PDB file of C-alpha atoms in Angstrom:
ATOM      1  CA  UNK A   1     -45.559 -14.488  -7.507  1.00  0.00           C
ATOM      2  CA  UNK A   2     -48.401 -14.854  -9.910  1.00  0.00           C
ATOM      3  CA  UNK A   3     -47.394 -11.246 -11.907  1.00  0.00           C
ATOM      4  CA  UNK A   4     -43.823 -12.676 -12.281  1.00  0.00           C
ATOM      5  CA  UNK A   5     -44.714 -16.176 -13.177  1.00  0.00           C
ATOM      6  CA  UNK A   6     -47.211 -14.828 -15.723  1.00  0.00           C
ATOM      7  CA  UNK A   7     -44.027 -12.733 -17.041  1.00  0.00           C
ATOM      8  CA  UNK A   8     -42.081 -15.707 -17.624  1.00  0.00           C
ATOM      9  CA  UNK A   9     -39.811 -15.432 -14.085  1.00  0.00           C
ATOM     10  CA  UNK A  10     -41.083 -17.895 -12.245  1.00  0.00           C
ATOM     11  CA  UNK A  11     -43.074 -21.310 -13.415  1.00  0.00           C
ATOM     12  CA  UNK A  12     -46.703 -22.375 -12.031  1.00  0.00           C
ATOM     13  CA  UNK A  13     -48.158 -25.522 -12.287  1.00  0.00           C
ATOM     14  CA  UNK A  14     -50.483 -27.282 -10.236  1.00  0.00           C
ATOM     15  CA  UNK A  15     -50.856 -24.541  -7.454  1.00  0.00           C
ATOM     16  CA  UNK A  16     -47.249 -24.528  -6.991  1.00  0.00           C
ATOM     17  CA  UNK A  17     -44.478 -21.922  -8.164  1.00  0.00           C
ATOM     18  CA  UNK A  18     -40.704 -23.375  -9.325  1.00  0.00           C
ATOM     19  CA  UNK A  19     -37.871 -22.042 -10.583  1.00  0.00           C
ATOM     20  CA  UNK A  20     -37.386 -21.269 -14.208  1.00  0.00           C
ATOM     21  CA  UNK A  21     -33.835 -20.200 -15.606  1.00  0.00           C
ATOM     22  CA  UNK A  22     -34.895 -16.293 -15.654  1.00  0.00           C
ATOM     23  CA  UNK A  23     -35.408 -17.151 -11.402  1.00  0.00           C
ATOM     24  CA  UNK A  24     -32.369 -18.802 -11.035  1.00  0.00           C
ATOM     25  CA  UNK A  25     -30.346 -15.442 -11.675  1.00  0.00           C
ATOM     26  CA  UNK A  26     -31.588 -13.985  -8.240  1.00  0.00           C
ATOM     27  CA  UNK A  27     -29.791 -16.433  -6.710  1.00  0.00           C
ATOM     28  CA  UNK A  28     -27.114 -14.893  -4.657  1.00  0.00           C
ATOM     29  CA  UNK A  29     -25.332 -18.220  -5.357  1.00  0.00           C
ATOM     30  CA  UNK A  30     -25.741 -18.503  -9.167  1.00  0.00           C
ATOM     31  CA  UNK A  31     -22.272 -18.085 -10.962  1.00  0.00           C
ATOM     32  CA  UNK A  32     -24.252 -15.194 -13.276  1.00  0.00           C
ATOM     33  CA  UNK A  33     -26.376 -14.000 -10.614  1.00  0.00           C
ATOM     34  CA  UNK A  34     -27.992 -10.922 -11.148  1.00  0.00           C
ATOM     35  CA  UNK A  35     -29.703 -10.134  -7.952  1.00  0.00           C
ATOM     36  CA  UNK A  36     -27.039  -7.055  -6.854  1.00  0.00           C
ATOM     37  CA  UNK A  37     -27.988  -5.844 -10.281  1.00  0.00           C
ATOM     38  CA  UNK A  38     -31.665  -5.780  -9.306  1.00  0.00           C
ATOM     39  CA  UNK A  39     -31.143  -4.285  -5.930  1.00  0.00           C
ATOM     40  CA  UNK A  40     -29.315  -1.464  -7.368  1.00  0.00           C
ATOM     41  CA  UNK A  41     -31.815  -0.876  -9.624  1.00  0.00           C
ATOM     42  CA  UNK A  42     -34.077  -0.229  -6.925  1.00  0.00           C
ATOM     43  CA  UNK A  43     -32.493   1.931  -5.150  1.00  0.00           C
ATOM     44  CA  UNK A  44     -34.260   5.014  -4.901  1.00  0.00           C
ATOM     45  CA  UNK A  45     -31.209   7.845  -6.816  1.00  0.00           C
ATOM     46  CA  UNK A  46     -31.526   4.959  -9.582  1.00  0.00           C
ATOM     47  CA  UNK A  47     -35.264   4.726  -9.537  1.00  0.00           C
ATOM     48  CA  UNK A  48     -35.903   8.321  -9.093  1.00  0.00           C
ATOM     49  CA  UNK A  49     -33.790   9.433 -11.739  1.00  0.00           C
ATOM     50  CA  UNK A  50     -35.442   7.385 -14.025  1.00  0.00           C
ATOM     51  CA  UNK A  51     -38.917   9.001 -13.215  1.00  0.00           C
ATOM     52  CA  UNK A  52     -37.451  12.146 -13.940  1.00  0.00           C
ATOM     53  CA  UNK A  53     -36.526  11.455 -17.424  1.00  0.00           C
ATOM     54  CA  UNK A  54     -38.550  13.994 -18.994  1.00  0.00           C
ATOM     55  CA  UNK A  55     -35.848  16.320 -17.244  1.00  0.00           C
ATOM     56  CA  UNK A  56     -33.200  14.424 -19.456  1.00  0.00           C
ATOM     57  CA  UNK A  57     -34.904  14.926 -22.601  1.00  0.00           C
ATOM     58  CA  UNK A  58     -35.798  18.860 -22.267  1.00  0.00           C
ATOM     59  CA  UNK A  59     -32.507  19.618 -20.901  1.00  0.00           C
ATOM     60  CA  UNK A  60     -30.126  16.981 -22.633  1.00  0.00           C
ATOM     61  CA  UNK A  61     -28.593  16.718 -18.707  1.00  0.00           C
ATOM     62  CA  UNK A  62     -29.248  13.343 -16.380  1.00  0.00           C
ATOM     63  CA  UNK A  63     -32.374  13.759 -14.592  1.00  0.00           C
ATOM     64  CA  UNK A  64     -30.606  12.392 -11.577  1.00  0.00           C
ATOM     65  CA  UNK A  65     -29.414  16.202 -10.761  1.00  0.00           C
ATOM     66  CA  UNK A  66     -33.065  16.487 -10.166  1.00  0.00           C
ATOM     67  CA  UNK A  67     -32.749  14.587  -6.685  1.00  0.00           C
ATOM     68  CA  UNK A  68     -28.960  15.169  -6.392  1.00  0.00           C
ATOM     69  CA  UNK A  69     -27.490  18.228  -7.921  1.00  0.00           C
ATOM     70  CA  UNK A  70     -23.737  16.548  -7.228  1.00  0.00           C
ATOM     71  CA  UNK A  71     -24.288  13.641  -9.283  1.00  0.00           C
ATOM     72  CA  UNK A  72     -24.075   9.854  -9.029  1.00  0.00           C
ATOM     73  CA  UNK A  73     -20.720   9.665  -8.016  1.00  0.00           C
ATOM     74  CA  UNK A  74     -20.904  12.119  -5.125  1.00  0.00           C
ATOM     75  CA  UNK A  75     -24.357  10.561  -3.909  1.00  0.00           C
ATOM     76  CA  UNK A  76     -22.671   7.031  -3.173  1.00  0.00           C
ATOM     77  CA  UNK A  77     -20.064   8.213  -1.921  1.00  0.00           C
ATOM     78  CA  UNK A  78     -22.220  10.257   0.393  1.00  0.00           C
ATOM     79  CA  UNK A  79     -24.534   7.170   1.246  1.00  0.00           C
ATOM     80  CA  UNK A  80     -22.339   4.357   1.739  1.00  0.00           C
ATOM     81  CA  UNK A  81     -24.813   1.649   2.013  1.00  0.00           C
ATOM     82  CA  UNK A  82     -25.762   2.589  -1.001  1.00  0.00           C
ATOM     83  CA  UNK A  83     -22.244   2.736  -2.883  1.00  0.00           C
ATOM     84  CA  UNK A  84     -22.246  -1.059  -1.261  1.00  0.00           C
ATOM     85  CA  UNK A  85     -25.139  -2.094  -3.286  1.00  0.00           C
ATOM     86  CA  UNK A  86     -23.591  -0.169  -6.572  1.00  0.00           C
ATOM     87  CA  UNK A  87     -20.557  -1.883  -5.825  1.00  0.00           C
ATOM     88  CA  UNK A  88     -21.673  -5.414  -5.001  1.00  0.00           C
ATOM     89  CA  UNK A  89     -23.674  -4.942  -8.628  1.00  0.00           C
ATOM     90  CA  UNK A  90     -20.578  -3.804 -10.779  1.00  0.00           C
ATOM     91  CA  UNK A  91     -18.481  -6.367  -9.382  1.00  0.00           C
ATOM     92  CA  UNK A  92     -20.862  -9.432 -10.510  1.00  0.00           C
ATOM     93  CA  UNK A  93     -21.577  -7.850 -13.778  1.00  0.00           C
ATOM     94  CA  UNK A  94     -17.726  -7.622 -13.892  1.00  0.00           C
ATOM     95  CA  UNK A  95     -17.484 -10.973 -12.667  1.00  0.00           C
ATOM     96  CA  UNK A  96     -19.513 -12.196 -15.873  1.00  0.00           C
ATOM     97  CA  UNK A  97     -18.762 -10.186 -18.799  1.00  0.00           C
ATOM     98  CA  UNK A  98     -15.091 -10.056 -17.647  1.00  0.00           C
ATOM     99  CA  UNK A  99     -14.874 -14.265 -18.131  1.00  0.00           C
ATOM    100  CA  UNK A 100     -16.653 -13.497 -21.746  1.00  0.00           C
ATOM    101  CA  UNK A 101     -13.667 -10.461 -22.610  1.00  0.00           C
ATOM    102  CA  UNK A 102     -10.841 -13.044 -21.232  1.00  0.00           C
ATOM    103  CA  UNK A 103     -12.118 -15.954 -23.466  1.00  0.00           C
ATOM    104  CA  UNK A 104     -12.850 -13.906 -26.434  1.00  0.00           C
ATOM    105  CA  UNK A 105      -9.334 -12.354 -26.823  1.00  0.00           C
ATOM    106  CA  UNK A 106      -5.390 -12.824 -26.364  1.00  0.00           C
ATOM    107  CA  UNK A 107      -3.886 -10.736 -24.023  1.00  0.00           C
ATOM    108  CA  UNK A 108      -0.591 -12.799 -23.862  1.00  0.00           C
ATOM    109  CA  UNK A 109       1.237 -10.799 -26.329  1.00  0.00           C
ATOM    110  CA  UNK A 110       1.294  -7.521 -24.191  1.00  0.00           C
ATOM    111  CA  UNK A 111       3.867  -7.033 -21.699  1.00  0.00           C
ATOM    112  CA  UNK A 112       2.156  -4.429 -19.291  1.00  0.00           C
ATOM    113  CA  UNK A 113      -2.110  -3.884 -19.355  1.00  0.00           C
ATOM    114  CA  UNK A 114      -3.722  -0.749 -18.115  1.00  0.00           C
ATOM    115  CA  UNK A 115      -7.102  -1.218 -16.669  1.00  0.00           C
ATOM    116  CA  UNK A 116      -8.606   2.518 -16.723  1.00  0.00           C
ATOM    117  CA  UNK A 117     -11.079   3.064 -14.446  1.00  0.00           C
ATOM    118  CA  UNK A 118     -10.958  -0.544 -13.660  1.00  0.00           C
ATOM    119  CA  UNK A 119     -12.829  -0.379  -9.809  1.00  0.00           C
ATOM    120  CA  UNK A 120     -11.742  -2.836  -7.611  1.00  0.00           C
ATOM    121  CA  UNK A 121     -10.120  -4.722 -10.912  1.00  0.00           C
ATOM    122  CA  UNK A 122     -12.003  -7.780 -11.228  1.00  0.00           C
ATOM    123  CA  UNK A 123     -11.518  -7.654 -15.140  1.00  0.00           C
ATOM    124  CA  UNK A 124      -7.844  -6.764 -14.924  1.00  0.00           C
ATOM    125  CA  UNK A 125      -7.495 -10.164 -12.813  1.00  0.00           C
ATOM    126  CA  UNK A 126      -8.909 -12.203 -14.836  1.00  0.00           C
ATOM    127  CA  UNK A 127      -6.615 -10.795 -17.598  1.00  0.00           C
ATOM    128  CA  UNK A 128      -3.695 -11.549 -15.997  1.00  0.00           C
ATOM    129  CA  UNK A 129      -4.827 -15.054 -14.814  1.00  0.00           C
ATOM    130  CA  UNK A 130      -4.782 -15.645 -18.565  1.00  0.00           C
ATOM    131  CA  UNK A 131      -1.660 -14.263 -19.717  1.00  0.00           C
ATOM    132  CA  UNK A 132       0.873 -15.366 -16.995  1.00  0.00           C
ATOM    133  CA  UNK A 133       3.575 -13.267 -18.367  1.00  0.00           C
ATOM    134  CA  UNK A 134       1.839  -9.845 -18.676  1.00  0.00           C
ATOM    135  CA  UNK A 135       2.156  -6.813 -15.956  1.00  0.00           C
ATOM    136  CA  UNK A 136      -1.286  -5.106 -14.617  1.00  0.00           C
ATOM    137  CA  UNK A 137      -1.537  -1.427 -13.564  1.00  0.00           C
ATOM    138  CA  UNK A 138      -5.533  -0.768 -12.143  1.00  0.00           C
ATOM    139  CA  UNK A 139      -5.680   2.972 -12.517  1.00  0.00           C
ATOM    140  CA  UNK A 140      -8.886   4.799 -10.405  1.00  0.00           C
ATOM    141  CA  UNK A 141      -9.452   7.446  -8.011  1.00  0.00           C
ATOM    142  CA  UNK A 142      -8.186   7.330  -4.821  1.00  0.00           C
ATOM    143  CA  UNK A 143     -11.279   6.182  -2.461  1.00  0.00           C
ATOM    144  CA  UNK A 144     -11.751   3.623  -5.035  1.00  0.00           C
ATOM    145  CA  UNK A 145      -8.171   1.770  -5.074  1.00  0.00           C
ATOM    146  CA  UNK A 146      -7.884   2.414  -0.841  1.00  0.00           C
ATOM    147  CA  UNK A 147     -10.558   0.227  -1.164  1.00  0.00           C
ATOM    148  CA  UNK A 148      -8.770  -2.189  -2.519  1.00  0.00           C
ATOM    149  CA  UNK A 149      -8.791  -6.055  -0.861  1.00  0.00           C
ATOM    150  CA  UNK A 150      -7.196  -8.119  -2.438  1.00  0.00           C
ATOM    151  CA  UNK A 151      -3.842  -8.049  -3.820  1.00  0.00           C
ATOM    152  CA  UNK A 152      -2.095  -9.576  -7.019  1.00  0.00           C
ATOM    153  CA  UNK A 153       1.768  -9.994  -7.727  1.00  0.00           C
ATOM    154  CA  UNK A 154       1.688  -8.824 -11.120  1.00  0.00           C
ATOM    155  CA  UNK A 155      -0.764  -6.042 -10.595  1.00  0.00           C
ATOM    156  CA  UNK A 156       0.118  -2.610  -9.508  1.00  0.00           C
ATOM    157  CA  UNK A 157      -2.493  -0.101  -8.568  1.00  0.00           C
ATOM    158  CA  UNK A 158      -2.399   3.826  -9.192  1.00  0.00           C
ATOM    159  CA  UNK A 159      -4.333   6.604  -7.853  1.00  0.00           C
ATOM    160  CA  UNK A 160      -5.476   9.175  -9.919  1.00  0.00           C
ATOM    161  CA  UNK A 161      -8.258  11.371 -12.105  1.00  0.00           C
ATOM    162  CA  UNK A 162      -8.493  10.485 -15.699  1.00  0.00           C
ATOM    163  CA  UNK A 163      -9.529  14.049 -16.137  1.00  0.00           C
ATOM    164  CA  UNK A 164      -6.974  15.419 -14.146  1.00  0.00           C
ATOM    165  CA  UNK A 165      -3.751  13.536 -13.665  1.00  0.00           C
ATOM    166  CA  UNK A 166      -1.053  11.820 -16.488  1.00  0.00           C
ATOM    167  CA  UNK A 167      -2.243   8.137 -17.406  1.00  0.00           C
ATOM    168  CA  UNK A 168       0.652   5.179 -16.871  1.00  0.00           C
ATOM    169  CA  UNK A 169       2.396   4.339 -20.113  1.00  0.00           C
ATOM    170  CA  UNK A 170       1.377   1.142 -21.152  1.00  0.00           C
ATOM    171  CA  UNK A 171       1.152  -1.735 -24.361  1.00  0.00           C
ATOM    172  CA  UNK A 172      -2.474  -1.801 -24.257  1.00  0.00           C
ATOM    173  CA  UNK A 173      -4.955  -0.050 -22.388  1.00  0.00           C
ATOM    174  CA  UNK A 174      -8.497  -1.374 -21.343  1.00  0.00           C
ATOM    175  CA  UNK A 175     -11.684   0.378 -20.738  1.00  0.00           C
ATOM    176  CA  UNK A 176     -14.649  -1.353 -19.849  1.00  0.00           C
ATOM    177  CA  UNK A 177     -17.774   0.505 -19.290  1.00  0.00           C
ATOM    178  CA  UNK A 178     -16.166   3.744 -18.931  1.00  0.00           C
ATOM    179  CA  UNK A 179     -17.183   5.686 -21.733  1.00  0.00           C
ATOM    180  CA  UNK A 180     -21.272   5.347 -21.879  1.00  0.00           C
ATOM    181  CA  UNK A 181     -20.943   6.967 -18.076  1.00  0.00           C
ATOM    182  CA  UNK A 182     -20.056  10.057 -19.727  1.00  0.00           C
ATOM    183  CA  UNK A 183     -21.170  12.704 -22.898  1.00  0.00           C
ATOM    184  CA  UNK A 184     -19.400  12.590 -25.901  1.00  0.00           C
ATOM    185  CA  UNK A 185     -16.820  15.446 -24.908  1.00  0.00           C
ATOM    186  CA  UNK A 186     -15.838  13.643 -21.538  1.00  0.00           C
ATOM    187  CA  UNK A 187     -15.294  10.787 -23.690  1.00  0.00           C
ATOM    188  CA  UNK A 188     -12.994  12.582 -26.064  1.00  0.00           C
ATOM    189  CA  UNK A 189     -10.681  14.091 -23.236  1.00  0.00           C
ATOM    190  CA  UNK A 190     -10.769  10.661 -21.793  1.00  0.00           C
ATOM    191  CA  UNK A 191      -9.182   8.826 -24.889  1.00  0.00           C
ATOM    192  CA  UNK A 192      -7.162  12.333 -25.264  1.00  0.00           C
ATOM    193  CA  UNK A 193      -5.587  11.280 -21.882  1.00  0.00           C
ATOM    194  CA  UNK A 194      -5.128   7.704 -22.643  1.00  0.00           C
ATOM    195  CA  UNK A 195      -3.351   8.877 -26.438  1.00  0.00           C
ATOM    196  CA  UNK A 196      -1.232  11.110 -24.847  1.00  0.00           C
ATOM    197  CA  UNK A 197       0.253   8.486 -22.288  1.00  0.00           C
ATOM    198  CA  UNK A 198       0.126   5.644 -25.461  1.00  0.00           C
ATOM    199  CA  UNK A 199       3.028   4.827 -27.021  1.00  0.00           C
ATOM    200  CA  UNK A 200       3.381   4.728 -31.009  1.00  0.00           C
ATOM    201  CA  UNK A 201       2.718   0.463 -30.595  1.00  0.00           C
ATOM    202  CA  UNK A 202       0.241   0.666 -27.627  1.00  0.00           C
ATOM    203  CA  UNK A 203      -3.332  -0.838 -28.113  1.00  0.00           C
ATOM    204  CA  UNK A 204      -6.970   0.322 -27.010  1.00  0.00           C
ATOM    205  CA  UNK A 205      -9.430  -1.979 -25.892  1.00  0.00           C
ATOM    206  CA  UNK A 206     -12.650  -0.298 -25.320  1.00  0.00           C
ATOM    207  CA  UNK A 207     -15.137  -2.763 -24.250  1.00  0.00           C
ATOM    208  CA  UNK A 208     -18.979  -1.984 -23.935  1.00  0.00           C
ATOM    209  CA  UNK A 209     -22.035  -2.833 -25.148  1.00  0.00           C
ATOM    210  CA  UNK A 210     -22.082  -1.454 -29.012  1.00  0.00           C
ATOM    211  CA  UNK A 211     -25.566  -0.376 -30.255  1.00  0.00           C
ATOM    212  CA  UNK A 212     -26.836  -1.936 -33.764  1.00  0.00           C
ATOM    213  CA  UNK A 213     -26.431   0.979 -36.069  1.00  0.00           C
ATOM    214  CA  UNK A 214     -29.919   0.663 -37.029  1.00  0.00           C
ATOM    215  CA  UNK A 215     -30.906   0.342 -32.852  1.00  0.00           C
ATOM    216  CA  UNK A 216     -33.195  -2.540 -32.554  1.00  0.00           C
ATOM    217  CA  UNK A 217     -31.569  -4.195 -29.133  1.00  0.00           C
ATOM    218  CA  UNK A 218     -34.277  -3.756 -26.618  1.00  0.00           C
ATOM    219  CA  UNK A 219     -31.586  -4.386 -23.616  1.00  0.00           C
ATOM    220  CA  UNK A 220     -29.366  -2.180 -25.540  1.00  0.00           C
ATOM    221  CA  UNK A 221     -31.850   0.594 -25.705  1.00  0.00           C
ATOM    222  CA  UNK A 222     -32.981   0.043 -22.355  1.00  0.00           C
ATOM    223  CA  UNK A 223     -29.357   1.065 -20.616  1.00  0.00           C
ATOM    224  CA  UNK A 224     -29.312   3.917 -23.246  1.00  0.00           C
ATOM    225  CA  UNK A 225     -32.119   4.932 -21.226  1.00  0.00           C
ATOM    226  CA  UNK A 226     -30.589   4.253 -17.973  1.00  0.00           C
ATOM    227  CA  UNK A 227     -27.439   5.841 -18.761  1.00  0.00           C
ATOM    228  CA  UNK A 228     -28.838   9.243 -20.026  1.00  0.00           C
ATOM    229  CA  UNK A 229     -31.139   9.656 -16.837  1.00  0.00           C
ATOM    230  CA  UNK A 230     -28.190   8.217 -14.448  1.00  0.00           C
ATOM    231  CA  UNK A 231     -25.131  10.379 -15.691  1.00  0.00           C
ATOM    232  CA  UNK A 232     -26.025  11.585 -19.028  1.00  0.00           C
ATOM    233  CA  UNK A 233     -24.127   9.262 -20.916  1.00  0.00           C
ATOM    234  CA  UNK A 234     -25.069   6.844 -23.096  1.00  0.00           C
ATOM    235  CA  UNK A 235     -24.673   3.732 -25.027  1.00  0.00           C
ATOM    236  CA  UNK A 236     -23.253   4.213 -28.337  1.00  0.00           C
ATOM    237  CA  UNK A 237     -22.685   2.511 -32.114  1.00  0.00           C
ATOM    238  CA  UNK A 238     -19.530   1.089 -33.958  1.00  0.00           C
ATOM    239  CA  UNK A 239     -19.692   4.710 -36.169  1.00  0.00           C
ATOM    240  CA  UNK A 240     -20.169   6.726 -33.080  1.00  0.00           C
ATOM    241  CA  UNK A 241     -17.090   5.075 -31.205  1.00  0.00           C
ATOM    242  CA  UNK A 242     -15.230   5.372 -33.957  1.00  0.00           C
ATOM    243  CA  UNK A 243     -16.008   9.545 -34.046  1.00  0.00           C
ATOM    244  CA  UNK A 244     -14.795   9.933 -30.823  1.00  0.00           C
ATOM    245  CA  UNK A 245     -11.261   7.712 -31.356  1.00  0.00           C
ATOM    246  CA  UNK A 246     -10.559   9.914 -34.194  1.00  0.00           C
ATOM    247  CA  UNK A 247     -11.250  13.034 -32.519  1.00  0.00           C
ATOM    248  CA  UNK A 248      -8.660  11.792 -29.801  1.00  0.00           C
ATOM    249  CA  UNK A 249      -6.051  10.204 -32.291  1.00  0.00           C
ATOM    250  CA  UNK A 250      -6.987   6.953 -32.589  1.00  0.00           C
ATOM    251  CA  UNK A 251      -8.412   4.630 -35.075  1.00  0.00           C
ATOM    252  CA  UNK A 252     -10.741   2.105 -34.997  1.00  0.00           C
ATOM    253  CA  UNK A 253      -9.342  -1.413 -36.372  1.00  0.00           C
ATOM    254  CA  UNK A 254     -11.776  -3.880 -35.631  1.00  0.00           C
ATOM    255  CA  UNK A 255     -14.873  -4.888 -33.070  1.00  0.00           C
ATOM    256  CA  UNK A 256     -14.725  -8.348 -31.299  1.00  0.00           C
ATOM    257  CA  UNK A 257     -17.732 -10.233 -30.526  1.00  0.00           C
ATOM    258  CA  UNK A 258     -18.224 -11.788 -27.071  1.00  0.00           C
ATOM    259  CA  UNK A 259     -20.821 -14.395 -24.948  1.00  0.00           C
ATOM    260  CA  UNK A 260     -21.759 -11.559 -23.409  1.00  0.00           C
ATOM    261  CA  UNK A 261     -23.667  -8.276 -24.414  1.00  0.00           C
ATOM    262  CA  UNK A 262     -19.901  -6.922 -24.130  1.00  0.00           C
ATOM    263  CA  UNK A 263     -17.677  -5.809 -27.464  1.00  0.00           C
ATOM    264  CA  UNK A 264     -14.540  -5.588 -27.620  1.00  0.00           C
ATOM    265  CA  UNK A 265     -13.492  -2.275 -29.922  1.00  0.00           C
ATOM    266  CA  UNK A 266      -9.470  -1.961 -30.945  1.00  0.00           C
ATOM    267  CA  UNK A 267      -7.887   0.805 -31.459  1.00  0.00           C
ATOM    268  CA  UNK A 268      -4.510   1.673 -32.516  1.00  0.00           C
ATOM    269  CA  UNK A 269      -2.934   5.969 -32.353  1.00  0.00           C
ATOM    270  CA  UNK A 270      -2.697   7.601 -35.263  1.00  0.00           C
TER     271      UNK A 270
END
């Protein structure tokens, strides 16, 4: 307690230890609670992988294949308890930055929203809560949507591989967090896919956390680490995002600010 007050966590006065606003986020009742964050953070793939970074850097590949040769995505899937924890953590960061991406921009004028790679589609709910009139389709691979538990009236879910199988035609497409799990090719056949099932009018939201172009965001730089040691991806820059759109057919129109570390990058085909 006295190494995390004397970081700023908690606060110690008078031989006694309170609560400062940095504590109150391991709450597992705080609205922005980060605790699942921290716990999956500590699990050992994610902690490993992180030791092994000089793997990343001599080989360009996440030094996660250095404990699990299949890769993050097979590992929790193999470990279940574990893919609870990831889960559990995605859905409150959802939970957070997906109230920031609702408040920051107007989905009302689209008639039908795909959410690609949306998980259990947390964000894609809270888009439709705000535009009443507007038609959700969560696209995501197949264990993810059977474990799907909660229904909505407007929102229709779809099985599938983005690498693999034809994306739902839609007015406007959302990715959140999708494209820093992956190198820059992945990324390009994933916003090939997405340009291919986009009509001429259709909109792309890609929302993530966009680096400064000069890259002096410690958190940003941090999960730049994270990424490249966890599945070689990484965060990435206004200009960089914009490379990859054009490579797929899009172009970049403008980036939206949120409350949260979230962006919001448009895109319109080409």
């Amino acid at each position: 307690m006295s190494l995390l007050a004397a970081h700023g966590i908690f606060d110690h006065r008078d031989g006694t230890f309170g609560h400062t606003a940095s504590s109150r986020l391991l709450r597992s009742d705080h609205p922005m609670t980060m605790r699942p964050f921290l716990q999956m953070m500590g699990l050992p793939i994610i902690w490993g992988s992180i030791t092994e970074l000089g793997h990343a850097v001599r080989t360009g590949r996440p030094s996660l294949e250095v404990l699990e040769p299949q890769g993050i995505w097979a590992h929790l899937q193999n470990h279940p308890s574990e893919g609870e924890i990831f889960g559990r953590a995605m859905t409150a960061k959802a939970g957070a930055e997906g109230a920031a991406v609702v408040d920051a921009f107007d989905f009302r004028p689209y008639r039908t929203i795909a959410d690609i790679g949306g998980g259990r589609g947390h964000l894609l709910r809270a888009v439709l809560e705000a535009a009443p009139d507007t038609q959700g389709i969560l696209f995501d691979l197949p264990e993810v949507i059977d474990s799907l538990d909660v229904e909505h009236p407007r929102m229709a879910a779809t099985a599938g591989d983005f690498f693999k199988d034809t994306l739902p035609t839609a007015d406007a497409y959302v990715l959140m967090e999708v494209l820093h799990d992956w190198p820059d090719e992945e990324c390009v056949a994933i916003l090939a896919a997405i340009r291919r099932a986009a009509h001429a009018d259709s909109t792309l939201l890609v929302i993530e956390g966009v680096l400064p172009e000069d890259h002096d965001d410690p958190r940003a730089a941090t999960l730049d680490l994270i990424m490249l040691t966890v599945t070689g991806g990484r965060e990435r820059t206004a200009s960089q995002l914009r490379a990859l759109l054009e490579q797929a057919g899009f172009r970049l129109d403008r980036v939206t600010e949120t409350a949260s570390p979230m962006r919001i990058v448009e895109a319109r085909p080409v």
